[in-house]
CSV table of C-alpha atoms and ligand atoms in Angstrom, one decimal:
chain,number,residue,atom,x,y,z
A,1,MET,CA,9.4,10.7,19.4
A,2,VAL,CA,7.3,12.3,16.7
A,3,GLN,CA,7.7,15.7,18.3
A,4,ARG,CA,11.5,15.5,18.1
A,5,ALA,CA,11.4,14.1,14.5
A,6,ARG,CA,12.2,16.4,11.5
A,7,SER,CA,12.4,13.7,8.8
A,8,ALA,CA,10.2,10.8,9.9
A,9,VAL,CA,9.2,8.3,7.3
A,10,VAL,CA,5.9,6.5,7.7
A,11,PHE,CA,5.5,3.1,6.1
A,12,THR,CA,1.9,2.0,5.6
A,13,GLY,CA,0.0,-1.2,4.8
A,14,ALA,CA,-3.5,-2.3,4.3
A,15,GLY,CA,-4.4,-1.8,8.0
A,16,ILE,CA,-4.3,2.0,7.6
A,17,SER,CA,-7.3,1.8,5.2
A,18,THR,CA,-9.5,-0.6,7.1
A,19,GLU,CA,-11.2,2.3,8.9
A,20,CYS,CA,-12.2,3.6,5.5
A,21,GLY,CA,-14.1,0.4,4.7
A,22,ILE,CA,-11.4,-1.3,2.6
A,23,PRO,CA,-10.7,-4.7,4.1
A,24,ASP,CA,-7.1,-5.9,4.5
A,25,PHE,CA,-6.2,-9.2,3.0
A,26,ARG,CA,-4.7,-11.2,5.9
A,27,SER,CA,-6.9,-10.5,8.9
A,28,PRO,CA,-9.5,-13.2,9.8
A,29,GLY,CA,-12.3,-13.0,7.2
A,30,GLY,CA,-9.9,-11.0,5.0
A,31,PHE,CA,-9.8,-11.4,1.2
A,32,TRP,CA,-7.1,-14.0,1.2
A,33,THR,CA,-9.0,-16.3,3.6
A,34,ARG,CA,-11.5,-16.6,0.8
A,35,TYR,CA,-9.3,-16.4,-2.3
A,36,LYS,CA,-5.8,-17.7,-2.6
A,37,PRO,CA,-3.6,-14.9,-4.0
A,38,ILE,CA,-2.8,-15.2,-7.7
A,39,ASP,CA,0.9,-15.3,-8.4
A,40,TYR,CA,2.4,-13.3,-11.3
A,41,SER,CA,3.5,-16.4,-13.2
A,42,GLU,CA,-0.1,-17.8,-13.0
A,43,PHE,CA,-1.4,-14.5,-14.3
A,44,LEU,CA,1.0,-14.7,-17.3
A,45,ALA,CA,0.3,-18.4,-18.0
A,46,SER,CA,-3.4,-18.6,-18.5
A,47,GLU,CA,-6.2,-16.3,-19.8
A,48,ASP,CA,-8.7,-17.9,-17.5
A,49,THR,CA,-6.5,-16.9,-14.5
A,50,ARG,CA,-6.2,-13.4,-15.9
A,51,LEU,CA,-10.0,-13.1,-16.2
A,52,GLU,CA,-10.3,-14.3,-12.6
A,53,ALA,CA,-7.6,-11.8,-11.4
A,54,TRP,CA,-9.5,-9.0,-13.2
A,55,ARG,CA,-12.8,-10.1,-11.7
A,56,ARG,CA,-11.3,-9.8,-8.2
A,57,PHE,CA,-9.6,-6.6,-9.0
A,58,LEU,CA,-12.8,-5.0,-10.3
A,59,MET,CA,-14.6,-6.1,-7.2
A,60,ILE,CA,-12.0,-4.5,-4.9
A,61,ARG,CA,-11.9,-1.4,-7.1
A,62,GLU,CA,-15.6,-0.7,-6.4
A,63,THR,CA,-14.9,-0.6,-2.7
A,64,ILE,CA,-11.8,1.6,-3.2
A,65,ALA,CA,-13.8,4.0,-5.4
A,66,ARG,CA,-16.3,4.6,-2.6
A,67,ALA,CA,-13.6,5.1,0.1
A,68,GLU,CA,-12.4,8.4,1.5
A,69,PRO,CA,-9.3,9.1,3.7
A,70,GLY,CA,-9.8,8.1,7.3
A,71,PRO,CA,-8.6,9.5,10.6
A,72,SER,CA,-5.1,7.9,10.2
A,73,HIS,CA,-4.6,9.3,6.7
A,74,ARG,CA,-5.7,12.8,7.9
A,75,ALA,CA,-3.4,12.6,11.0
A,76,LEU,CA,-0.4,11.7,8.8
A,77,ALA,CA,-1.2,14.6,6.4
A,78,ARG,CA,-1.2,16.9,9.5
A,79,LEU,CA,2.1,15.5,10.8
A,80,MET,CA,3.6,16.3,7.4
A,81,ASP,CA,2.2,19.8,7.5
A,82,MET,CA,3.7,20.2,11.0
A,83,GLY,CA,7.1,19.3,9.6
A,84,HIS,CA,7.7,16.1,11.4
A,85,VAL,CA,7.1,13.6,8.6
A,86,THR,CA,8.9,13.9,5.2
A,87,SER,CA,7.6,10.9,3.2
A,88,VAL,CA,5.1,8.1,3.2
A,89,ILE,CA,6.1,4.8,1.8
A,90,THR,CA,2.9,2.8,1.1
A,91,GLN,CA,2.1,-0.8,0.1
A,92,ASN,CA,-1.4,0.3,-0.6
A,93,ILE,CA,-2.9,0.8,-4.0
A,94,ASP,CA,-5.9,2.8,-2.9
A,95,GLY,CA,-4.6,6.3,-3.5
A,96,LEU,CA,-5.9,7.5,-0.1
A,97,HIS,CA,-2.7,9.2,1.1
A,98,GLU,CA,-2.9,11.5,-1.9
A,99,ALA,CA,-6.6,12.0,-1.4
A,100,SER,CA,-5.8,13.2,2.2
A,101,GLY,CA,-3.8,16.1,0.7
A,102,ILE,CA,-0.3,14.8,0.8
A,103,ALA,CA,1.7,15.9,-2.3
A,104,ALA,CA,2.3,13.1,-4.8
A,105,ASP,CA,6.1,13.6,-4.6
A,106,ARG,CA,6.0,12.8,-0.9
A,107,ILE,CA,4.3,9.4,-1.5
A,108,ILE,CA,6.2,6.4,-2.6
A,109,GLU,CA,3.9,3.6,-3.8
A,110,ILE,CA,6.0,0.4,-3.8
A,111,HIS,CA,3.2,-2.0,-4.7
A,112,GLY,CA,2.0,0.1,-7.6
A,113,ASN,CA,-1.2,1.9,-8.2
A,114,GLY,CA,-4.7,0.5,-8.7
A,115,THR,CA,-6.2,3.4,-10.6
A,116,TYR,CA,-5.0,2.3,-14.0
A,117,ALA,CA,-3.6,-0.7,-16.0
A,118,LYS,CA,-0.5,-1.2,-18.1
A,119,CYS,CA,0.7,-3.4,-21.0
A,120,LEU,CA,3.3,-5.8,-19.6
A,121,SER,CA,5.2,-5.7,-23.0
A,122,CYS,CA,5.2,-2.1,-24.2
A,123,GLY,CA,4.1,-0.3,-21.0
A,124,LEU,CA,1.2,1.5,-22.7
A,125,ARG,CA,-1.3,2.8,-20.1
A,126,HIS,CA,-4.9,1.6,-20.3
A,127,GLU,CA,-7.9,2.8,-18.2
A,128,ILE,CA,-9.6,0.4,-15.9
A,129,ASP,CA,-13.0,1.4,-17.3
A,130,TRP,CA,-11.8,0.2,-20.7
A,131,VAL,CA,-10.7,-3.1,-19.2
A,132,SER,CA,-14.1,-3.5,-17.6
A,133,GLU,CA,-15.8,-2.8,-21.0
A,134,VAL,CA,-13.6,-5.2,-22.9
A,135,ILE,CA,-14.3,-8.0,-20.4
A,136,GLY,CA,-18.1,-7.2,-20.4
A,137,GLU,CA,-18.3,-7.1,-24.2
A,138,THR,CA,-16.0,-10.0,-25.2
A,139,GLY,CA,-15.7,-12.2,-22.1
A,140,ARG,CA,-12.0,-12.2,-22.8
A,141,ALA,CA,-9.0,-10.8,-20.8
A,142,PRO,CA,-7.9,-7.5,-22.4
A,143,ALA,CA,-5.0,-7.3,-24.8
A,144,CYS,CA,-2.9,-4.1,-25.4
A,145,THR,CA,-4.4,-1.9,-28.2
A,146,GLY,CA,-0.8,-0.9,-29.2
A,147,CYS,CA,1.1,-4.2,-29.3
A,148,GLY,CA,-1.3,-7.0,-28.4
A,149,GLY,CA,0.5,-7.7,-25.1
A,150,ILE,CA,-1.0,-8.8,-21.8
A,151,VAL,CA,-2.7,-5.9,-19.9
A,152,LYS,CA,-2.5,-5.9,-16.0
A,153,SER,CA,-3.5,-3.5,-13.3
A,154,ALA,CA,-0.5,-1.3,-12.5
A,155,THR,CA,-0.2,-3.1,-9.1
A,156,ILE,CA,2.6,-5.5,-8.0
A,157,SER,CA,1.6,-9.2,-7.6
A,158,PHE,CA,3.4,-11.9,-5.7
A,159,GLY,CA,6.3,-13.0,-7.9
A,160,GLN,CA,6.4,-9.8,-9.9
A,161,ALA,CA,9.5,-7.6,-9.8
A,162,MET,CA,9.2,-4.6,-7.5
A,163,PRO,CA,9.3,-1.2,-9.3
A,164,GLU,CA,13.0,-0.2,-9.4
A,165,GLN,CA,12.6,3.6,-9.1
A,166,GLU,CA,10.1,3.4,-6.2
A,167,MET,CA,12.2,0.9,-4.3
A,168,ALA,CA,15.3,3.1,-4.8
A,169,ASP,CA,13.3,6.1,-3.6
A,170,ALA,CA,12.0,4.2,-0.6
A,171,LYS,CA,15.5,3.0,0.4
A,172,ALA,CA,16.8,6.6,0.1
A,173,ALA,CA,14.0,8.0,2.2
A,174,THR,CA,14.5,5.3,4.8
A,175,LEU,CA,18.2,6.0,5.0
A,176,ASN,CA,17.5,9.7,5.5
A,177,ALA,CA,14.8,9.2,8.1
A,178,ASP,CA,15.3,10.2,11.8
A,179,LEU,CA,12.3,8.1,12.8
A,180,PHE,CA,10.7,5.2,11.0
A,181,ILE,CA,7.0,4.4,11.8
A,182,SER,CA,5.3,1.4,10.4
A,183,ILE,CA,1.5,1.6,10.5
A,184,GLY,CA,-1.1,-1.1,9.7
A,185,SER,CA,1.3,-3.6,8.2
A,186,SER,CA,1.8,-7.2,9.2
A,187,LEU,CA,5.5,-6.8,8.0
A,188,GLN,CA,5.4,-10.2,6.4
A,189,VAL,CA,5.7,-9.2,2.8
A,190,PHE,CA,9.3,-8.9,1.6
A,191,PRO,CA,11.1,-6.9,0.1
A,192,ALA,CA,8.7,-4.2,1.5
A,193,ALA,CA,9.2,-5.4,5.1
A,194,GLY,CA,13.0,-5.0,4.5
A,195,LEU,CA,12.6,-1.2,4.8
A,196,PRO,CA,12.0,-1.2,8.6
A,197,VAL,CA,14.9,-3.6,8.9
A,198,LEU,CA,17.1,-1.2,6.8
A,199,ALA,CA,16.0,1.7,9.1
A,200,LYS,CA,17.2,-0.3,12.2
A,201,GLN,CA,20.4,-1.3,10.5
A,202,ASN,CA,20.9,2.5,10.0
A,203,ARG,CA,20.3,3.0,13.8
A,204,THR,CA,17.0,4.9,13.2
A,205,PRO,CA,14.4,4.4,15.9
A,206,LEU,CA,11.6,2.1,14.7
A,207,VAL,CA,8.0,2.4,15.9
A,208,ILE,CA,5.4,-0.3,14.9
A,209,LEU,CA,1.7,0.6,15.2
A,210,ASN,CA,-0.5,-2.3,14.3
A,211,ARG,CA,-3.6,-4.0,15.7
A,212,GLU,CA,-1.8,-7.3,16.2
A,213,ALA,CA,1.8,-8.5,16.6
A,214,THR,CA,4.0,-8.3,13.5
A,215,GLY,CA,7.0,-10.2,12.3
A,216,LEU,CA,9.4,-7.4,13.3
A,217,ASP,CA,8.2,-6.5,16.8
A,218,GLY,CA,11.4,-7.8,18.3
A,219,LEU,CA,13.4,-5.1,16.3
A,220,ALA,CA,11.2,-2.2,17.3
A,221,ASP,CA,12.0,0.5,19.9
A,222,LEU,CA,8.3,0.9,20.5
A,223,VAL,CA,5.4,-1.4,19.6
A,224,ILE,CA,1.8,-0.2,19.9
A,225,ASN,CA,-0.9,-2.8,19.4
A,226,ALA,CA,-3.9,-0.7,18.8
A,227,GLU,CA,-6.2,0.8,16.1
A,228,SER,CA,-4.2,3.3,14.1
A,229,GLY,CA,-6.8,6.1,13.9
A,230,PRO,CA,-7.3,6.9,17.6
A,231,VAL,CA,-3.6,6.6,18.3
A,232,LEU,CA,-2.6,9.0,15.5
A,233,ALA,CA,-5.4,11.4,16.3
A,234,ALA,CA,-4.1,11.4,20.0
A,235,VAL,CA,-0.6,12.2,18.7
A,236,THR,CA,-1.7,15.2,16.6
A,237,ALA,CA,-4.0,16.4,19.4
A,238,ARG,CA,-1.1,16.3,21.8
A,239,LEU,CA,1.3,18.1,19.4
A,240,ASP,CA,-1.4,20.8,18.9
A,241,ARG,CA,-1.5,21.4,22.7
A,242,LEU,CA,2.3,21.9,22.9
B,301,LIG,P1,-0.6,-6.5,5.7
B,301,LIG,O1,0.2,-7.7,5.6
B,301,LIG,O2,0.2,-5.2,5.7
B,301,LIG,O3,-1.6,-6.6,7.0
B,301,LIG,C1,-2.4,-5.5,7.5
B,301,LIG,C2,-2.2,-5.4,9.0
B,301,LIG,O4,-3.0,-4.3,9.4
B,301,LIG,C3,-2.7,-6.6,9.8
B,301,LIG,O5,-1.6,-7.1,10.6
B,301,LIG,C4,-3.8,-6.1,10.7
B,301,LIG,O6,-3.9,-6.6,12.0
B,301,LIG,C5,-3.5,-4.6,10.7
B,301,LIG,N1,-4.7,-3.7,10.9
B,301,LIG,C6,-5.9,-3.8,10.2
B,301,LIG,N2,-6.7,-2.8,10.6
B,301,LIG,C7,-6.0,-2.0,11.4
B,301,LIG,C8,-6.2,-0.8,12.1
B,301,LIG,N3,-7.4,-0.2,12.0
B,301,LIG,N4,-5.3,-0.3,12.9
B,301,LIG,C9,-4.1,-0.9,13.1
B,301,LIG,N5,-3.8,-2.1,12.4
B,301,LIG,C10,-4.7,-2.6,11.6
B,301,LIG,O7,-1.6,-6.3,4.5
B,301,LIG,P2,-2.5,-7.4,3.8
B,301,LIG,O8,-3.9,-7.1,4.3
B,301,LIG,O9,-2.0,-8.8,4.1
B,301,LIG,O10,-2.3,-7.1,2.3
B,301,LIG,C11,-1.2,-7.5,1.5
B,301,LIG,C12,-0.9,-6.5,0.4
B,301,LIG,O11,-2.1,-6.4,-0.4
B,301,LIG,C13,-0.6,-5.1,0.9
B,301,LIG,O12,0.8,-5.0,1.1
B,301,LIG,C14,-1.1,-4.3,-0.2
B,301,LIG,O13,-0.1,-4.2,-1.3
B,301,LIG,C15,-2.3,-5.0,-0.8
B,301,LIG,N6,-3.6,-4.5,-0.2
B,301,LIG,C16,-3.8,-3.1,-0.4
B,301,LIG,C17,-5.0,-2.6,0.1
B,301,LIG,C18,-5.2,-1.1,0.0
B,301,LIG,O14,-4.7,-0.5,-0.9
B,301,LIG,N7,-6.0,-0.5,0.9
B,301,LIG,C19,-5.9,-3.4,0.8
B,301,LIG,C20,-5.6,-4.8,1.0
B,301,LIG,C21,-4.4,-5.3,0.4
């Protein structure tokens, strides 16, 4: 299927980065088995909750800062170079697709980006190191230096609106795809998981590659329950031999 594809879209979730040492959130022992996710409305409502959200974010960020692209990221970059894949839509905030050499304009980040923070009122960008310093020095959650508004990492929380442009780009890419491959996502988070559904509605073949069953396996033309790295490395190796 990949060999025939000329405009495949790959949709990735936290599972594609576990081989890089970044744990996913839902797997047994994952982050959310220890910490209940903080909803956007809770983040807005209380400074204590914002401080807790920042504490968790800064912890995860340390792991992300140490991580490098893994076999799956590298294989996808190769499939793009070979002309089979046109874009990557990712739910991840770790920046590893870009670090693997894929051009930024081929990557659509629908759950935002964890490398910086933004004021929720005026949109001013703030650096995460600055946030960390403010919390360290004052013990308070950071406020915008421009307007005093609430500062949040530029990632999308539960209950927060999806980024409009990125969602529009993701839908357009999905509708243009001749193959849609979901990798390392439980496909339980909507509206993100609506993209493979949209692909199928558009009669595009759907492949799901995930360690365990997902919510959309029944829709897929092919389901591979396996680790993504070895499977994708086998795909590129086979294409290399052709
Ligand atoms: P998710 O719901 O997409 O689940 C991840 C899936 O990947 C699981 O079903 C798991 O079985 C599978 N998986 C794990 N390792 C795998 C591997 N090596 N090969 C194949 N499949 C594998 O994601 P989540 O963990 O519930 O996280 C929810 C949201 O939190 C994500 O959508 C993302 O926005 C964010 N998040 C991002 C990162 C990151 O940027 N790396 C990490 C954790 C969570």
